[in-house]
């Protein structure tokens, strides 16, 4: 009788009970990836081996590695690579470092903790365009409050202001980017801190550990994977950062804030060279893949030594 009831309730094999059912559910996502990511990527790879003008893209000629040879022979492109790597490294270190400190502070007990946690997310919630315009206004050479503050403490920003100063423009963009990114890092790490077992912290205190030792022995092993993940996200987002740099300096002055995405835009829409722009884009993709592969290798090594 029980077997009969079991047979009656067993789902019948059909369209939703066959082995192909999981693939049917994955099909929309697969179609989306192929149409909107794989196909454009392959088209970019093809374009990077051609000489294609934006005003007449149908008349392109195959030039092989000529675009890559030309951009790597350019001193400006090599400077762009250095600027990009410096910008990404500084953004990751600044955003992850400040986000970790803020998360540790917000994880403590103090009056108004809920309000502080809400306020710290404001820079992340603000649109990138609004953030760039606010920073540009605050750094204006004539009436910017930050420019006046820098001059008041003796910093030589020049007559043209911070954003037109080759020595200070990249630093101003870095500070603005970190200011916008660190709330996301703080919120993610704060959620990881909530998962640190309180009994382990209490046991460490009973054993005589204090402050930094508790963080290194108990807290850090728990939050390390989360910190690694947000560092990877910050790296990729910094590589793709366009609107903030373009609105604040457009890659200037003298190309000191010109990153790969700014160079790609200039090659495509200022010089009208889609082939060279695609080659610049492929360099950025290769850098991103190297970063992802390196982060996975580091994560696996950390798991083996844990």
PDB file of C-alpha atoms in Angstrom:
ATOM      1  CA  UNK A   1       0.000   0.000   0.000  1.00  0.00           C
ATOM      2  CA  UNK A   2       2.844   2.307   0.909  1.00  0.00           C
ATOM      3  CA  UNK A   3       4.594   1.462  -2.381  1.00  0.00           C
ATOM      4  CA  UNK A   4       1.424   2.305  -4.288  1.00  0.00           C
ATOM      5  CA  UNK A   5       1.175   5.688  -2.538  1.00  0.00           C
ATOM      6  CA  UNK A   6       4.838   6.361  -3.311  1.00  0.00           C
ATOM      7  CA  UNK A   7       4.321   5.537  -6.970  1.00  0.00           C
ATOM      8  CA  UNK A   8       1.266   7.791  -7.056  1.00  0.00           C
ATOM      9  CA  UNK A   9       3.202  10.765  -5.664  1.00  0.00           C
ATOM     10  CA  UNK A  10       6.377  10.209  -7.749  1.00  0.00           C
ATOM     11  CA  UNK A  11       6.669  12.925 -10.458  1.00  0.00           C
ATOM     12  CA  UNK A  12       6.042  11.655 -13.919  1.00  0.00           C
ATOM     13  CA  UNK A  13       8.887  11.850 -16.429  1.00  0.00           C
ATOM     14  CA  UNK A  14       8.044  14.517 -18.957  1.00  0.00           C
ATOM     15  CA  UNK A  15       9.236  17.892 -20.082  1.00  0.00           C
ATOM     16  CA  UNK A  16      10.065  18.944 -16.496  1.00  0.00           C
ATOM     17  CA  UNK A  17      11.304  15.543 -15.318  1.00  0.00           C
ATOM     18  CA  UNK A  18      13.843  14.647 -17.960  1.00  0.00           C
ATOM     19  CA  UNK A  19      17.619  14.937 -17.746  1.00  0.00           C
ATOM     20  CA  UNK A  20      17.515  17.943 -20.043  1.00  0.00           C
ATOM     21  CA  UNK A  21      15.459  20.010 -17.593  1.00  0.00           C
ATOM     22  CA  UNK A  22      18.492  21.719 -15.932  1.00  0.00           C
ATOM     23  CA  UNK A  23      19.832  22.684 -19.359  1.00  0.00           C
ATOM     24  CA  UNK A  24      16.453  24.198 -20.299  1.00  0.00           C
ATOM     25  CA  UNK A  25      16.599  26.448 -17.236  1.00  0.00           C
ATOM     26  CA  UNK A  26      20.175  27.469 -18.110  1.00  0.00           C
ATOM     27  CA  UNK A  27      19.375  28.093 -21.769  1.00  0.00           C
ATOM     28  CA  UNK A  28      18.196  31.762 -21.407  1.00  0.00           C
ATOM     29  CA  UNK A  29      21.337  32.704 -19.496  1.00  0.00           C
ATOM     30  CA  UNK A  30      23.512  30.848 -22.025  1.00  0.00           C
ATOM     31  CA  UNK A  31      21.824  32.603 -24.959  1.00  0.00           C
ATOM     32  CA  UNK A  32      22.287  35.977 -23.245  1.00  0.00           C
ATOM     33  CA  UNK A  33      25.997  35.326 -22.603  1.00  0.00           C
ATOM     34  CA  UNK A  34      26.606  34.190 -26.177  1.00  0.00           C
ATOM     35  CA  UNK A  35      24.707  37.062 -27.825  1.00  0.00           C
ATOM     36  CA  UNK A  36      25.736  39.963 -25.613  1.00  0.00           C
ATOM     37  CA  UNK A  37      29.167  38.934 -24.333  1.00  0.00           C
ATOM     38  CA  UNK A  38      30.816  36.193 -26.389  1.00  0.00           C
ATOM     39  CA  UNK A  39      29.874  37.576 -29.822  1.00  0.00           C
ATOM     40  CA  UNK A  40      30.964  41.198 -29.045  1.00  0.00           C
ATOM     41  CA  UNK A  41      34.192  39.856 -27.540  1.00  0.00           C
ATOM     42  CA  UNK A  42      34.988  37.845 -30.663  1.00  0.00           C
ATOM     43  CA  UNK A  43      34.131  40.879 -32.791  1.00  0.00           C
ATOM     44  CA  UNK A  44      36.550  42.977 -30.733  1.00  0.00           C
ATOM     45  CA  UNK A  45      39.276  40.367 -31.188  1.00  0.00           C
ATOM     46  CA  UNK A  46      38.713  40.485 -34.947  1.00  0.00           C
ATOM     47  CA  UNK A  47      38.687  44.302 -35.011  1.00  0.00           C
ATOM     48  CA  UNK A  48      41.996  44.435 -33.149  1.00  0.00           C
ATOM     49  CA  UNK A  49      43.645  42.750 -36.168  1.00  0.00           C
ATOM     50  CA  UNK A  50      42.164  45.171 -38.702  1.00  0.00           C
ATOM     51  CA  UNK A  51      42.503  48.816 -39.705  1.00  0.00           C
ATOM     52  CA  UNK A  52      38.928  50.046 -39.370  1.00  0.00           C
ATOM     53  CA  UNK A  53      37.764  53.645 -39.457  1.00  0.00           C
ATOM     54  CA  UNK A  54      34.773  54.623 -37.349  1.00  0.00           C
ATOM     55  CA  UNK A  55      33.326  56.734 -40.158  1.00  0.00           C
ATOM     56  CA  UNK A  56      33.468  53.843 -42.621  1.00  0.00           C
ATOM     57  CA  UNK A  57      33.583  50.564 -40.660  1.00  0.00           C
ATOM     58  CA  UNK A  58      32.528  48.396 -43.616  1.00  0.00           C
ATOM     59  CA  UNK A  59      35.841  49.057 -45.426  1.00  0.00           C
ATOM     60  CA  UNK A  60      38.311  47.484 -43.026  1.00  0.00           C
ATOM     61  CA  UNK A  61      41.590  45.833 -43.958  1.00  0.00           C
ATOM     62  CA  UNK A  62      43.390  42.971 -42.209  1.00  0.00           C
ATOM     63  CA  UNK A  63      46.678  44.210 -40.711  1.00  0.00           C
ATOM     64  CA  UNK A  64      47.531  41.345 -38.340  1.00  0.00           C
ATOM     65  CA  UNK A  65      49.489  42.481 -35.279  1.00  0.00           C
ATOM     66  CA  UNK A  66      50.139  45.956 -36.659  1.00  0.00           C
ATOM     67  CA  UNK A  67      47.767  47.646 -34.189  1.00  0.00           C
ATOM     68  CA  UNK A  68      49.447  45.938 -31.211  1.00  0.00           C
ATOM     69  CA  UNK A  69      52.936  46.793 -32.516  1.00  0.00           C
ATOM     70  CA  UNK A  70      51.915  50.406 -33.011  1.00  0.00           C
ATOM     71  CA  UNK A  71      50.370  50.971 -29.603  1.00  0.00           C
ATOM     72  CA  UNK A  72      53.212  49.243 -27.728  1.00  0.00           C
ATOM     73  CA  UNK A  73      55.750  51.307 -29.700  1.00  0.00           C
ATOM     74  CA  UNK A  74      54.018  54.472 -28.498  1.00  0.00           C
ATOM     75  CA  UNK A  75      55.558  56.182 -25.485  1.00  0.00           C
ATOM     76  CA  UNK A  76      52.135  57.606 -24.626  1.00  0.00           C
ATOM     77  CA  UNK A  77      50.604  54.108 -24.455  1.00  0.00           C
ATOM     78  CA  UNK A  78      53.393  52.832 -22.214  1.00  0.00           C
ATOM     79  CA  UNK A  79      52.747  55.800 -19.929  1.00  0.00           C
ATOM     80  CA  UNK A  80      49.040  54.948 -20.051  1.00  0.00           C
ATOM     81  CA  UNK A  81      49.827  51.398 -18.899  1.00  0.00           C
ATOM     82  CA  UNK A  82      51.928  52.708 -15.996  1.00  0.00           C
ATOM     83  CA  UNK A  83      49.193  55.184 -15.028  1.00  0.00           C
ATOM     84  CA  UNK A  84      46.540  52.460 -15.196  1.00  0.00           C
ATOM     85  CA  UNK A  85      48.479  50.034 -13.007  1.00  0.00           C
ATOM     86  CA  UNK A  86      49.312  52.776 -10.488  1.00  0.00           C
ATOM     87  CA  UNK A  87      45.687  53.913 -10.421  1.00  0.00           C
ATOM     88  CA  UNK A  88      44.325  50.376  -9.944  1.00  0.00           C
ATOM     89  CA  UNK A  89      46.873  49.460  -7.260  1.00  0.00           C
ATOM     90  CA  UNK A  90      46.274  52.672  -5.305  1.00  0.00           C
ATOM     91  CA  UNK A  91      42.493  52.297  -5.574  1.00  0.00           C
ATOM     92  CA  UNK A  92      42.542  48.699  -4.325  1.00  0.00           C
ATOM     93  CA  UNK A  93      44.907  49.412  -1.439  1.00  0.00           C
ATOM     94  CA  UNK A  94      43.075  52.604  -0.477  1.00  0.00           C
ATOM     95  CA  UNK A  95      39.529  51.258  -0.779  1.00  0.00           C
ATOM     96  CA  UNK A  96      40.198  47.898   0.896  1.00  0.00           C
ATOM     97  CA  UNK A  97      42.391  49.405   3.633  1.00  0.00           C
ATOM     98  CA  UNK A  98      39.993  52.211   4.542  1.00  0.00           C
ATOM     99  CA  UNK A  99      36.978  49.922   4.168  1.00  0.00           C
ATOM    100  CA  UNK A 100      38.530  47.376   6.554  1.00  0.00           C
ATOM    101  CA  UNK A 101      39.261  50.062   9.164  1.00  0.00           C
ATOM    102  CA  UNK A 102      35.746  51.520   8.902  1.00  0.00           C
ATOM    103  CA  UNK A 103      34.189  48.038   9.131  1.00  0.00           C
ATOM    104  CA  UNK A 104      36.151  47.266  12.308  1.00  0.00           C
ATOM    105  CA  UNK A 105      35.012  50.579  13.807  1.00  0.00           C
ATOM    106  CA  UNK A 106      31.377  50.021  12.846  1.00  0.00           C
ATOM    107  CA  UNK A 107      31.509  46.495  14.285  1.00  0.00           C
ATOM    108  CA  UNK A 108      32.082  47.930  17.769  1.00  0.00           C
ATOM    109  CA  UNK A 109      29.406  49.032  20.203  1.00  0.00           C
ATOM    110  CA  UNK A 110      28.827  52.775  20.502  1.00  0.00           C
ATOM    111  CA  UNK A 111      25.830  55.154  20.606  1.00  0.00           C
ATOM    112  CA  UNK A 112      24.414  55.954  17.173  1.00  0.00           C
ATOM    113  CA  UNK A 113      25.978  52.913  15.520  1.00  0.00           C
ATOM    114  CA  UNK A 114      22.947  52.382  13.274  1.00  0.00           C
ATOM    115  CA  UNK A 115      23.027  55.984  12.044  1.00  0.00           C
ATOM    116  CA  UNK A 116      26.773  55.755  11.398  1.00  0.00           C
ATOM    117  CA  UNK A 117      26.310  52.548   9.376  1.00  0.00           C
ATOM    118  CA  UNK A 118      23.660  54.274   7.256  1.00  0.00           C
ATOM    119  CA  UNK A 119      25.688  57.462   6.715  1.00  0.00           C
ATOM    120  CA  UNK A 120      28.801  55.601   5.596  1.00  0.00           C
ATOM    121  CA  UNK A 121      26.957  54.157   2.595  1.00  0.00           C
ATOM    122  CA  UNK A 122      26.127  57.583   1.110  1.00  0.00           C
ATOM    123  CA  UNK A 123      29.243  57.867  -1.124  1.00  0.00           C
ATOM    124  CA  UNK A 124      28.528  54.421  -2.597  1.00  0.00           C
ATOM    125  CA  UNK A 125      24.859  55.261  -3.185  1.00  0.00           C
ATOM    126  CA  UNK A 126      25.696  58.500  -5.022  1.00  0.00           C
ATOM    127  CA  UNK A 127      25.893  58.150  -8.839  1.00  0.00           C
ATOM    128  CA  UNK A 128      29.385  58.279 -10.286  1.00  0.00           C
ATOM    129  CA  UNK A 129      28.503  61.321 -12.398  1.00  0.00           C
ATOM    130  CA  UNK A 130      27.273  63.220  -9.327  1.00  0.00           C
ATOM    131  CA  UNK A 131      30.421  62.257  -7.415  1.00  0.00           C
ATOM    132  CA  UNK A 132      32.623  63.527 -10.249  1.00  0.00           C
ATOM    133  CA  UNK A 133      30.740  66.831 -10.485  1.00  0.00           C
ATOM    134  CA  UNK A 134      30.898  67.378  -6.703  1.00  0.00           C
ATOM    135  CA  UNK A 135      34.643  66.657  -6.662  1.00  0.00           C
ATOM    136  CA  UNK A 136      35.206  68.978  -9.634  1.00  0.00           C
ATOM    137  CA  UNK A 137      33.285  71.771  -7.881  1.00  0.00           C
ATOM    138  CA  UNK A 138      35.205  71.286  -4.620  1.00  0.00           C
ATOM    139  CA  UNK A 139      38.524  71.365  -6.535  1.00  0.00           C
ATOM    140  CA  UNK A 140      37.683  74.373  -8.706  1.00  0.00           C
ATOM    141  CA  UNK A 141      40.661  76.702  -9.044  1.00  0.00           C
ATOM    142  CA  UNK A 142      38.704  79.869  -8.107  1.00  0.00           C
ATOM    143  CA  UNK A 143      35.998  78.938  -5.615  1.00  0.00           C
ATOM    144  CA  UNK A 144      36.613  75.272  -4.688  1.00  0.00           C
ATOM    145  CA  UNK A 145      36.568  74.714  -0.927  1.00  0.00           C
ATOM    146  CA  UNK A 146      39.221  71.993  -1.087  1.00  0.00           C
ATOM    147  CA  UNK A 147      41.472  74.156  -3.256  1.00  0.00           C
ATOM    148  CA  UNK A 148      41.216  76.965  -0.717  1.00  0.00           C
ATOM    149  CA  UNK A 149      41.934  74.525   2.128  1.00  0.00           C
ATOM    150  CA  UNK A 150      45.022  73.163   0.340  1.00  0.00           C
ATOM    151  CA  UNK A 151      46.317  76.675  -0.300  1.00  0.00           C
ATOM    152  CA  UNK A 152      45.659  77.576   3.335  1.00  0.00           C
ATOM    153  CA  UNK A 153      47.942  74.754   4.541  1.00  0.00           C
ATOM    154  CA  UNK A 154      50.672  75.703   2.088  1.00  0.00           C
ATOM    155  CA  UNK A 155      50.139  73.224  -0.785  1.00  0.00           C
ATOM    156  CA  UNK A 156      51.133  74.735  -4.137  1.00  0.00           C
ATOM    157  CA  UNK A 157      48.242  73.871  -6.451  1.00  0.00           C
ATOM    158  CA  UNK A 158      49.145  76.511  -9.042  1.00  0.00           C
ATOM    159  CA  UNK A 159      46.914  79.123 -10.631  1.00  0.00           C
ATOM    160  CA  UNK A 160      45.015  76.542 -12.697  1.00  0.00           C
ATOM    161  CA  UNK A 161      43.992  74.401  -9.726  1.00  0.00           C
ATOM    162  CA  UNK A 162      44.423  70.767  -8.698  1.00  0.00           C
ATOM    163  CA  UNK A 163      42.776  69.077 -11.677  1.00  0.00           C
ATOM    164  CA  UNK A 164      44.954  70.984 -14.176  1.00  0.00           C
ATOM    165  CA  UNK A 165      48.130  70.369 -12.190  1.00  0.00           C
ATOM    166  CA  UNK A 166      50.133  67.395 -13.627  1.00  0.00           C
ATOM    167  CA  UNK A 167      51.528  66.592 -10.161  1.00  0.00           C
ATOM    168  CA  UNK A 168      48.176  66.535  -8.342  1.00  0.00           C
ATOM    169  CA  UNK A 169      45.474  65.538 -10.846  1.00  0.00           C
ATOM    170  CA  UNK A 170      45.919  61.759 -10.519  1.00  0.00           C
ATOM    171  CA  UNK A 171      46.039  62.007  -6.714  1.00  0.00           C
ATOM    172  CA  UNK A 172      42.762  63.956  -6.736  1.00  0.00           C
ATOM    173  CA  UNK A 173      41.096  61.289  -8.879  1.00  0.00           C
ATOM    174  CA  UNK A 174      42.469  58.527  -6.640  1.00  0.00           C
ATOM    175  CA  UNK A 175      41.070  60.150  -3.498  1.00  0.00           C
ATOM    176  CA  UNK A 176      37.684  60.646  -5.158  1.00  0.00           C
ATOM    177  CA  UNK A 177      37.584  57.031  -6.375  1.00  0.00           C
ATOM    178  CA  UNK A 178      38.537  55.627  -2.972  1.00  0.00           C
ATOM    179  CA  UNK A 179      35.962  57.886  -1.315  1.00  0.00           C
ATOM    180  CA  UNK A 180      33.289  56.408  -3.579  1.00  0.00           C
ATOM    181  CA  UNK A 181      34.383  52.762  -3.306  1.00  0.00           C
ATOM    182  CA  UNK A 182      35.295  52.266   0.354  1.00  0.00           C
ATOM    183  CA  UNK A 183      31.663  52.145   1.670  1.00  0.00           C
ATOM    184  CA  UNK A 184      30.957  49.021  -0.389  1.00  0.00           C
ATOM    185  CA  UNK A 185      34.087  47.362   0.997  1.00  0.00           C
ATOM    186  CA  UNK A 186      33.146  48.395   4.537  1.00  0.00           C
ATOM    187  CA  UNK A 187      29.619  46.994   4.265  1.00  0.00           C
ATOM    188  CA  UNK A 188      30.782  43.659   2.817  1.00  0.00           C
ATOM    189  CA  UNK A 189      33.560  43.207   5.388  1.00  0.00           C
ATOM    190  CA  UNK A 190      31.183  44.277   8.172  1.00  0.00           C
ATOM    191  CA  UNK A 191      28.832  41.451   7.179  1.00  0.00           C
ATOM    192  CA  UNK A 192      31.784  39.050   7.334  1.00  0.00           C
ATOM    193  CA  UNK A 193      32.723  40.346  10.785  1.00  0.00           C
ATOM    194  CA  UNK A 194      29.233  39.440  11.993  1.00  0.00           C
ATOM    195  CA  UNK A 195      30.070  35.792  11.300  1.00  0.00           C
ATOM    196  CA  UNK A 196      33.157  35.723  13.553  1.00  0.00           C
ATOM    197  CA  UNK A 197      32.255  33.334  16.421  1.00  0.00           C
ATOM    198  CA  UNK A 198      31.973  35.337  19.634  1.00  0.00           C
ATOM    199  CA  UNK A 199      33.039  32.310  21.698  1.00  0.00           C
ATOM    200  CA  UNK A 200      36.383  32.187  19.853  1.00  0.00           C
ATOM    201  CA  UNK A 201      37.007  35.865  20.582  1.00  0.00           C
ATOM    202  CA  UNK A 202      36.118  35.330  24.238  1.00  0.00           C
ATOM    203  CA  UNK A 203      38.370  32.257  24.409  1.00  0.00           C
ATOM    204  CA  UNK A 204      41.258  34.270  22.960  1.00  0.00           C
ATOM    205  CA  UNK A 205      40.709  36.962  25.594  1.00  0.00           C
ATOM    206  CA  UNK A 206      40.678  34.351  28.347  1.00  0.00           C
ATOM    207  CA  UNK A 207      44.017  33.086  27.002  1.00  0.00           C
ATOM    208  CA  UNK A 208      45.422  36.605  27.341  1.00  0.00           C
ATOM    209  CA  UNK A 209      45.226  37.808  23.732  1.00  0.00           C
ATOM    210  CA  UNK A 210      44.371  41.459  23.167  1.00  0.00           C
ATOM    211  CA  UNK A 211      43.610  43.865  20.295  1.00  0.00           C
ATOM    212  CA  UNK A 212      45.756  43.075  17.296  1.00  0.00           C
ATOM    213  CA  UNK A 213      46.498  39.505  18.354  1.00  0.00           C
ATOM    214  CA  UNK A 214      42.781  38.707  18.505  1.00  0.00           C
ATOM    215  CA  UNK A 215      42.365  40.203  15.032  1.00  0.00           C
ATOM    216  CA  UNK A 216      45.264  38.186  13.561  1.00  0.00           C
ATOM    217  CA  UNK A 217      44.445  34.886  15.276  1.00  0.00           C
ATOM    218  CA  UNK A 218      40.630  34.849  15.188  1.00  0.00           C
ATOM    219  CA  UNK A 219      39.109  37.595  13.022  1.00  0.00           C
ATOM    220  CA  UNK A 220      41.438  37.657  10.008  1.00  0.00           C
ATOM    221  CA  UNK A 221      41.181  33.926   9.120  1.00  0.00           C
ATOM    222  CA  UNK A 222      37.369  34.283   9.021  1.00  0.00           C
ATOM    223  CA  UNK A 223      37.183  37.455   6.923  1.00  0.00           C
ATOM    224  CA  UNK A 224      40.205  36.760   4.677  1.00  0.00           C
ATOM    225  CA  UNK A 225      38.176  35.180   1.804  1.00  0.00           C
ATOM    226  CA  UNK A 226      35.765  38.133   1.858  1.00  0.00           C
ATOM    227  CA  UNK A 227      38.616  40.630   1.805  1.00  0.00           C
ATOM    228  CA  UNK A 228      40.166  38.756  -1.133  1.00  0.00           C
ATOM    229  CA  UNK A 229      36.870  38.831  -3.023  1.00  0.00           C
ATOM    230  CA  UNK A 230      36.294  42.568  -2.561  1.00  0.00           C
ATOM    231  CA  UNK A 231      39.924  43.246  -3.513  1.00  0.00           C
ATOM    232  CA  UNK A 232      39.325  41.372  -6.767  1.00  0.00           C
ATOM    233  CA  UNK A 233      36.108  43.339  -7.384  1.00  0.00           C
ATOM    234  CA  UNK A 234      37.879  46.628  -6.667  1.00  0.00           C
ATOM    235  CA  UNK A 235      40.615  45.684  -9.151  1.00  0.00           C
ATOM    236  CA  UNK A 236      38.161  44.969 -11.948  1.00  0.00           C
ATOM    237  CA  UNK A 237      36.021  48.032 -11.201  1.00  0.00           C
ATOM    238  CA  UNK A 238      39.095  50.271 -11.130  1.00  0.00           C
ATOM    239  CA  UNK A 239      40.227  48.904 -14.496  1.00  0.00           C
ATOM    240  CA  UNK A 240      36.794  49.754 -15.923  1.00  0.00           C
ATOM    241  CA  UNK A 241      36.438  53.172 -14.268  1.00  0.00           C
ATOM    242  CA  UNK A 242      35.606  55.714 -16.961  1.00  0.00           C
ATOM    243  CA  UNK A 243      32.969  58.292 -16.110  1.00  0.00           C
ATOM    244  CA  UNK A 244      34.701  59.712 -13.045  1.00  0.00           C
ATOM    245  CA  UNK A 245      38.080  60.214 -14.792  1.00  0.00           C
ATOM    246  CA  UNK A 246      36.512  61.519 -17.987  1.00  0.00           C
ATOM    247  CA  UNK A 247      34.332  64.073 -16.224  1.00  0.00           C
ATOM    248  CA  UNK A 248      37.101  65.294 -13.916  1.00  0.00           C
ATOM    249  CA  UNK A 249      40.101  65.543 -16.283  1.00  0.00           C
ATOM    250  CA  UNK A 250      39.329  63.794 -19.628  1.00  0.00           C
ATOM    251  CA  UNK A 251      42.688  62.066 -19.256  1.00  0.00           C
ATOM    252  CA  UNK A 252      44.694  65.265 -18.818  1.00  0.00           C
ATOM    253  CA  UNK A 253      46.639  67.279 -17.983  1.00  0.00           C
ATOM    254  CA  UNK A 254      49.445  66.112 -20.320  1.00  0.00           C
ATOM    255  CA  UNK A 255      47.948  62.605 -20.238  1.00  0.00           C
ATOM    256  CA  UNK A 256      48.801  62.121 -16.550  1.00  0.00           C
ATOM    257  CA  UNK A 257      45.335  60.667 -15.771  1.00  0.00           C
ATOM    258  CA  UNK A 258      44.948  58.776 -19.035  1.00  0.00           C
ATOM    259  CA  UNK A 259      44.024  55.154 -18.251  1.00  0.00           C
ATOM    260  CA  UNK A 260      43.283  52.297 -20.657  1.00  0.00           C
ATOM    261  CA  UNK A 261      39.549  52.983 -20.884  1.00  0.00           C
ATOM    262  CA  UNK A 262      40.191  56.681 -21.556  1.00  0.00           C
ATOM    263  CA  UNK A 263      42.728  55.728 -24.226  1.00  0.00           C
ATOM    264  CA  UNK A 264      40.259  53.278 -25.755  1.00  0.00           C
ATOM    265  CA  UNK A 265      37.588  55.989 -25.953  1.00  0.00           C
ATOM    266  CA  UNK A 266      40.035  58.474 -27.500  1.00  0.00           C
ATOM    267  CA  UNK A 267      41.237  55.957 -30.096  1.00  0.00           C
ATOM    268  CA  UNK A 268      37.674  55.074 -31.082  1.00  0.00           C
ATOM    269  CA  UNK A 269      35.922  58.473 -31.055  1.00  0.00           C
ATOM    270  CA  UNK A 270      38.666  61.101 -31.296  1.00  0.00           C
ATOM    271  CA  UNK A 271      41.062  59.319 -33.700  1.00  0.00           C
ATOM    272  CA  UNK A 272      38.232  57.251 -35.296  1.00  0.00           C
ATOM    273  CA  UNK A 273      40.504  54.148 -35.236  1.00  0.00           C
ATOM    274  CA  UNK A 274      38.327  51.216 -34.164  1.00  0.00           C
ATOM    275  CA  UNK A 275      41.117  48.679 -34.756  1.00  0.00           C
ATOM    276  CA  UNK A 276      43.549  50.436 -32.436  1.00  0.00           C
ATOM    277  CA  UNK A 277      40.768  50.955 -29.874  1.00  0.00           C
ATOM    278  CA  UNK A 278      39.980  47.220 -29.973  1.00  0.00           C
ATOM    279  CA  UNK A 279      43.679  46.423 -29.438  1.00  0.00           C
ATOM    280  CA  UNK A 280      43.731  48.689 -26.377  1.00  0.00           C
ATOM    281  CA  UNK A 281      40.601  46.952 -25.105  1.00  0.00           C
ATOM    282  CA  UNK A 282      42.201  43.527 -25.555  1.00  0.00           C
ATOM    283  CA  UNK A 283      45.193  44.653 -23.477  1.00  0.00           C
ATOM    284  CA  UNK A 284      42.768  45.600 -20.702  1.00  0.00           C
ATOM    285  CA  UNK A 285      41.016  42.231 -20.939  1.00  0.00           C
ATOM    286  CA  UNK A 286      44.339  40.374 -20.725  1.00  0.00           C
ATOM    287  CA  UNK A 287      45.294  42.377 -17.626  1.00  0.00           C
ATOM    288  CA  UNK A 288      41.916  41.555 -16.027  1.00  0.00           C
ATOM    289  CA  UNK A 289      42.336  37.828 -16.803  1.00  0.00           C
ATOM    290  CA  UNK A 290      45.838  37.844 -15.300  1.00  0.00           C
ATOM    291  CA  UNK A 291      44.481  39.492 -12.148  1.00  0.00           C
ATOM    292  CA  UNK A 292      41.660  36.940 -11.839  1.00  0.00           C
ATOM    293  CA  UNK A 293      44.010  33.989 -12.396  1.00  0.00           C
ATOM    294  CA  UNK A 294      46.509  35.413  -9.900  1.00  0.00           C
ATOM    295  CA  UNK A 295      43.840  35.969  -7.254  1.00  0.00           C
ATOM    296  CA  UNK A 296      42.585  32.391  -7.633  1.00  0.00           C
ATOM    297  CA  UNK A 297      46.133  31.061  -7.301  1.00  0.00           C
ATOM    298  CA  UNK A 298      46.687  33.135  -4.160  1.00  0.00           C
ATOM    299  CA  UNK A 299      43.361  31.978  -2.700  1.00  0.00           C
ATOM    300  CA  UNK A 300      44.205  28.312  -3.325  1.00  0.00           C
ATOM    301  CA  UNK A 301      47.645  28.739  -1.779  1.00  0.00           C
ATOM    302  CA  UNK A 302      46.063  30.383   1.270  1.00  0.00           C
ATOM    303  CA  UNK A 303      43.580  27.505   1.611  1.00  0.00           C
ATOM    304  CA  UNK A 304      46.387  24.932   1.495  1.00  0.00           C
ATOM    305  CA  UNK A 305      48.374  26.731   4.184  1.00  0.00           C
ATOM    306  CA  UNK A 306      45.328  27.381   6.412  1.00  0.00           C
TER     307      UNK A 306
END
